[in-house]
mmCIF file of C-alpha atoms in Angstrom:
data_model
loop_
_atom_site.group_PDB
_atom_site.id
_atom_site.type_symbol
_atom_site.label_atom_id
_atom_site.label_comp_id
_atom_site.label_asym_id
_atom_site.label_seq_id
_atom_site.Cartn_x
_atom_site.Cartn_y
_atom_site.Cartn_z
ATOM 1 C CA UNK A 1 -50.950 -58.982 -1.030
ATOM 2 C CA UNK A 2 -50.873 -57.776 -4.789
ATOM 3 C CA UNK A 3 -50.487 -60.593 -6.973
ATOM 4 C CA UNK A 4 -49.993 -63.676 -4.461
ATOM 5 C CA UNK A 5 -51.962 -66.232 -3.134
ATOM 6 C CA UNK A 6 -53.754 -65.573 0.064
ATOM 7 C CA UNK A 7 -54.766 -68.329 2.352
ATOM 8 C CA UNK A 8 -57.297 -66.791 5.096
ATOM 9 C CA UNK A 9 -57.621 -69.164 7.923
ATOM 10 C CA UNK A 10 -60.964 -69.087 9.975
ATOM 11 C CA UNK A 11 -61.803 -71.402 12.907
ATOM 12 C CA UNK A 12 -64.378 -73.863 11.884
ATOM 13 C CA UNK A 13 -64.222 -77.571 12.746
ATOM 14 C CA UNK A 14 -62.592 -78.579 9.576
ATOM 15 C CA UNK A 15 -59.774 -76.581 9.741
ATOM 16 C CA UNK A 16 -58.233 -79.713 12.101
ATOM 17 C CA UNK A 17 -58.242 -81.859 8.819
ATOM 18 C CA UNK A 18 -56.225 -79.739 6.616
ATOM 19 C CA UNK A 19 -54.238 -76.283 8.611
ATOM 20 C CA UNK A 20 -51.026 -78.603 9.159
ATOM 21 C CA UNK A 21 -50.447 -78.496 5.029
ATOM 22 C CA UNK A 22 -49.472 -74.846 5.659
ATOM 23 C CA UNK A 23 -46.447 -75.798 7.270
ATOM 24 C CA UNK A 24 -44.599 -77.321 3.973
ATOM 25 C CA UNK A 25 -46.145 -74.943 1.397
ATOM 26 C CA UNK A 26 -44.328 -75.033 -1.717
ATOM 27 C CA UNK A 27 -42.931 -71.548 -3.363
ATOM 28 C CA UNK A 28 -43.833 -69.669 0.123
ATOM 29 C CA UNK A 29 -42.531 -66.295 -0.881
ATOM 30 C CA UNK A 30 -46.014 -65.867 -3.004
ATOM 31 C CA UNK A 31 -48.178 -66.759 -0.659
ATOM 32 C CA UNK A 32 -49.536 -65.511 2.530
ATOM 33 C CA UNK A 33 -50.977 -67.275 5.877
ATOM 34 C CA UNK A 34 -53.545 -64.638 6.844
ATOM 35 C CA UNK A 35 -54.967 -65.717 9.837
ATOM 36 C CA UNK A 36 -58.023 -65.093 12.320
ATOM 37 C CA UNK A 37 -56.948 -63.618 15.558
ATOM 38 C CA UNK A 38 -59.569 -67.412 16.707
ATOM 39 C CA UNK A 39 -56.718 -69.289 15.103
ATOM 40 C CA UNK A 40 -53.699 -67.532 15.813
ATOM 41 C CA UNK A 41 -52.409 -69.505 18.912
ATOM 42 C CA UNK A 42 -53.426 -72.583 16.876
ATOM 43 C CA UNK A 43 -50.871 -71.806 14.291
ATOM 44 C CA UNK A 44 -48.322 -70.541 16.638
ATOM 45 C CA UNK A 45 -48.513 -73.545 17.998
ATOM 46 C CA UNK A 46 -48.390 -75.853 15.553
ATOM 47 C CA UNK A 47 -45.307 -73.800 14.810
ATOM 48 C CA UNK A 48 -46.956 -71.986 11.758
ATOM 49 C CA UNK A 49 -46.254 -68.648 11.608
ATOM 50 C CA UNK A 50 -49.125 -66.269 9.702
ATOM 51 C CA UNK A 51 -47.884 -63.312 7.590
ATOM 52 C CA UNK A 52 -50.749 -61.000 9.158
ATOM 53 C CA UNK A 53 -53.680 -61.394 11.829
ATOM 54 C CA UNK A 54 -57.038 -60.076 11.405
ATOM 55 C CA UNK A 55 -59.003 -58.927 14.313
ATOM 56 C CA UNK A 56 -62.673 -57.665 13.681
ATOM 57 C CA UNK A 57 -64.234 -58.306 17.531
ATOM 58 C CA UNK A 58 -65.214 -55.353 20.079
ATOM 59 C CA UNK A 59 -65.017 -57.849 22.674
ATOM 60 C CA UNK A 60 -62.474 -57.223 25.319
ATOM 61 C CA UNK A 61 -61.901 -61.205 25.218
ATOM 62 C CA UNK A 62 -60.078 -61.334 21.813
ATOM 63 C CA UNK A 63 -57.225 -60.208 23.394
ATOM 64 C CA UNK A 64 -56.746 -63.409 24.964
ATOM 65 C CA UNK A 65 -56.126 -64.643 21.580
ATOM 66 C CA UNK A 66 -53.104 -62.584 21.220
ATOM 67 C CA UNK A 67 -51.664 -62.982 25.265
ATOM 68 C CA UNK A 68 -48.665 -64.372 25.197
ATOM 69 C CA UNK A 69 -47.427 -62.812 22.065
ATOM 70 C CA UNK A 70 -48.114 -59.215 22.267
ATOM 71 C CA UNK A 71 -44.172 -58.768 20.876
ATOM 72 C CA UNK A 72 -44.831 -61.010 17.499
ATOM 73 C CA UNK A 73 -43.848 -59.101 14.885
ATOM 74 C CA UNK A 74 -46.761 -60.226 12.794
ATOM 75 C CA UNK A 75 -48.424 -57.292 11.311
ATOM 76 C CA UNK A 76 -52.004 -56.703 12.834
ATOM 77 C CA UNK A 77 -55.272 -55.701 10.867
ATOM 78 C CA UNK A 78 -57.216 -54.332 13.419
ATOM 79 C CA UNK A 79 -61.308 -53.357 12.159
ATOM 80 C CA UNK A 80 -61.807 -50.006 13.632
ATOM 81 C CA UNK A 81 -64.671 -51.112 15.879
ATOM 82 C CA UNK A 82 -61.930 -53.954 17.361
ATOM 83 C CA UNK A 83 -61.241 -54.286 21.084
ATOM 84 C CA UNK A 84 -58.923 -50.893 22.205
ATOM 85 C CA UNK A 85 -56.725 -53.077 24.092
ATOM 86 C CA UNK A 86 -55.319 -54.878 21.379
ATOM 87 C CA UNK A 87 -54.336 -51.415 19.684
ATOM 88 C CA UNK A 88 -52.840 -50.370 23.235
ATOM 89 C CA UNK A 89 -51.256 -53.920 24.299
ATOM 90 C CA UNK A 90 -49.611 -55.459 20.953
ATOM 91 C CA UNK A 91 -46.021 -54.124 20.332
ATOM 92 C CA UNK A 92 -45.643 -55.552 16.443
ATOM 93 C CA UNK A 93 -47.221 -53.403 13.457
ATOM 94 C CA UNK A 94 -50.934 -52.990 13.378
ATOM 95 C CA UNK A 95 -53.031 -51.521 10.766
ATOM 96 C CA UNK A 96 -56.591 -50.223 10.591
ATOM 97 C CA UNK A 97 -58.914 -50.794 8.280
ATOM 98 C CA UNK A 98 -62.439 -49.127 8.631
ATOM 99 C CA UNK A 99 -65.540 -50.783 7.515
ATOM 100 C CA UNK A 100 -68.486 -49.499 5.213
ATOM 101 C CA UNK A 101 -72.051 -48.890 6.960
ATOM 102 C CA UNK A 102 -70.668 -47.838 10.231
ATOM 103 C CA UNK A 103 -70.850 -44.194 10.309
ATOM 104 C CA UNK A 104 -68.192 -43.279 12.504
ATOM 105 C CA UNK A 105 -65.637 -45.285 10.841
ATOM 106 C CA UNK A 106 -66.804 -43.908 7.376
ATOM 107 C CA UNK A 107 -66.182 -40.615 8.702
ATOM 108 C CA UNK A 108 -62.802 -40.982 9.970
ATOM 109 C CA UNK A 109 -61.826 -42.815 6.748
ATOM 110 C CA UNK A 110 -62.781 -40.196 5.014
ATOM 111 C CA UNK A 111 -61.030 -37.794 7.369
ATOM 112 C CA UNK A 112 -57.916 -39.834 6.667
ATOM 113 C CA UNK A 113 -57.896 -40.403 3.322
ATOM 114 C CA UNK A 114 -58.308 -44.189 3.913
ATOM 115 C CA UNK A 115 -60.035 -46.780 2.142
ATOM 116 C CA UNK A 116 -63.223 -48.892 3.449
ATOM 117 C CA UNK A 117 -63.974 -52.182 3.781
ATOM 118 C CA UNK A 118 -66.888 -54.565 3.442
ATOM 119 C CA UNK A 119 -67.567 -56.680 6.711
ATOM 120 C CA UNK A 120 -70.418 -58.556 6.332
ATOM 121 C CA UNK A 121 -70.669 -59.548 9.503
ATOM 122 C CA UNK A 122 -67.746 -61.764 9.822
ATOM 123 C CA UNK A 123 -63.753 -61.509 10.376
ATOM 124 C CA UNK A 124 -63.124 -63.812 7.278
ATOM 125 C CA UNK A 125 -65.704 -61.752 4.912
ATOM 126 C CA UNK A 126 -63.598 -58.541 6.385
ATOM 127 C CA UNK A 127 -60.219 -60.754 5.725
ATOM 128 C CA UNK A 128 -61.248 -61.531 1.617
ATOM 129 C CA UNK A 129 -62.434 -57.591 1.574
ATOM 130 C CA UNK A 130 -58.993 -56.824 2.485
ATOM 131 C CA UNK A 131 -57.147 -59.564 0.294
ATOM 132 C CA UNK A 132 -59.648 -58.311 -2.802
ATOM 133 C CA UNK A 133 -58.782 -54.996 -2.479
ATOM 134 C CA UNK A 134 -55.170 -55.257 -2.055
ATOM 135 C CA UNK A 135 -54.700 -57.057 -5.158
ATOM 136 C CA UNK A 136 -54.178 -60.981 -4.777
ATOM 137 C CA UNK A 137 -53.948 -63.330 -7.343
ATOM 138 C CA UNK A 138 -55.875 -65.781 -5.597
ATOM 139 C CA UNK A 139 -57.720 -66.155 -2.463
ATOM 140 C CA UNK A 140 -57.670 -69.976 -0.739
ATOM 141 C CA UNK A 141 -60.373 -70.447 2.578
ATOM 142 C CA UNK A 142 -59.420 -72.642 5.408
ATOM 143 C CA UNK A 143 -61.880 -73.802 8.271
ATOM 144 C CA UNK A 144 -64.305 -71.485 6.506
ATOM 145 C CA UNK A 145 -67.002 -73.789 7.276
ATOM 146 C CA UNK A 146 -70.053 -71.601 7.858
ATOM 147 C CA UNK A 147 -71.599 -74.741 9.748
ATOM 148 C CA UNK A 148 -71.565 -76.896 12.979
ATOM 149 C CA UNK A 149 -69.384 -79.367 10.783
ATOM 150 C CA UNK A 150 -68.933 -82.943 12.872
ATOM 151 C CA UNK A 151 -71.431 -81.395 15.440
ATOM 152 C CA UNK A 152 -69.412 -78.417 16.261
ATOM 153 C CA UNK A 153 -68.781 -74.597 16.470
ATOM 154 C CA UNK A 154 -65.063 -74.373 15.920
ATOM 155 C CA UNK A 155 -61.601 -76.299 15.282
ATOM 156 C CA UNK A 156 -60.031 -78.218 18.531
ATOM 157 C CA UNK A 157 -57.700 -75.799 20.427
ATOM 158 C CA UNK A 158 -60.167 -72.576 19.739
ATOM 159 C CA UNK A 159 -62.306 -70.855 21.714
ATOM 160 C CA UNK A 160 -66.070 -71.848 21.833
ATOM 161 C CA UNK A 161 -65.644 -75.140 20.190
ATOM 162 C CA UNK A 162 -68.777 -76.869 21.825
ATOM 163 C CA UNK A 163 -72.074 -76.091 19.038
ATOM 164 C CA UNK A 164 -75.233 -75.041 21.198
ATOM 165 C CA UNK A 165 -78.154 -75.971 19.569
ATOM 166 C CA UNK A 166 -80.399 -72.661 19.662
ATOM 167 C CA UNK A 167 -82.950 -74.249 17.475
ATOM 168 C CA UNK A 168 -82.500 -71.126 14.912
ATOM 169 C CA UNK A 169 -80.530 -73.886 12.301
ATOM 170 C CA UNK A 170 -81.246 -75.372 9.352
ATOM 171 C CA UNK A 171 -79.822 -78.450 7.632
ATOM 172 C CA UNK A 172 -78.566 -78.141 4.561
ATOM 173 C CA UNK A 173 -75.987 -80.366 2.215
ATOM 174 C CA UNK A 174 -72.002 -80.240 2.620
ATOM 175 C CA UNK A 175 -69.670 -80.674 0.363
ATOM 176 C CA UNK A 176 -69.088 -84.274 1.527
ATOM 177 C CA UNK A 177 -73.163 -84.980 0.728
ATOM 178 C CA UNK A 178 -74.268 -85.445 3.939
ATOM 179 C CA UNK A 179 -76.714 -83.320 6.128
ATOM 180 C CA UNK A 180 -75.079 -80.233 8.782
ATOM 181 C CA UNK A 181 -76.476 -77.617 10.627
ATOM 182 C CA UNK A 182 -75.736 -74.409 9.538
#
């Protein structure tokens, strides 16, 4: 990570307009894909390999997102609080990283000597924690929408695309000018 460019791709709806301009990135060698375990299979797919996959969900169904590729070789960052099962299942590297205000991780952090990481909530705030801390150059968002962008929760091809309106959303301006929920 220290002193390259770091591309963290998240899984909102307008990562569909632009993730297919990391297959043909120029000078490759200093930069990194770093991916959301959502938009893993996407990439894979797509046949778009990420340098590293970031997991933060306890949710047993995040492993889904890895099926089929538990013998990648793509490193794993793995929040402490993930799902087990990925730590158990997934036969390529995987790394933990614990995360500030949980006590349990702050105490085995400290028991290890390791580091701690902000979460904020979210697998891509946990993802530019990571990429901050380890020393990139530059930090690049994809699909980091943060809104129902085109009336939607995520990209095409990711889990929970379809955007449930729980009337607890505002509208605000996007960066095209025009109104989304968010």
């Amino acid at each position: 990570f220290c002193g390259k460019e770091i591309y963290i791709v998240a899984a909102g709806p307008s990562l569909d307009k632009n993730f297919l301009q990391l297959k043909d990135m120029p000078d490759r060698e200093n930069k990194i894909i770093f991916a959301t375990g959502t938009v893993f299979k996407k990439l894979i797919r797509a046949g778009i390999k990420p340098d590293y996959i970031i997991i933060s969900e306890a949710n047993e169904r995040v492993v889904a997102q890895m099926t089929e590729y538990f013998d990648e070789s793509i490193p794993l960052i793995l929040l402490s609080t993930s799902a087990w099962k990925l730590y158990e299942l997934y036969q390529g590297p995987k790394y933990m990283v614990y995360q500030y205000e949980f006590t349990l991780a702050e105490k085995a952090a400290e028991e290890e000597g390791r580091k701690l990481y902000m979460t904020g909530g979210s697998v891509s705030t946990t993802a530019l924690d990571v990429a901050i801390r380890l020393g990139a150059r530059k930090i690049v968002f994809l699909g980091l929408d943060l809104a129902y962008t085109d009336g939607v929760a995520h990209c095409y091809d990711t889990s929970r695309r379809d955007y449930i309106d729980s009337g607890e959303t505002i509208m605000v301006q996007g960066y095209d000018g025009k109104e989304v929920a968010t």
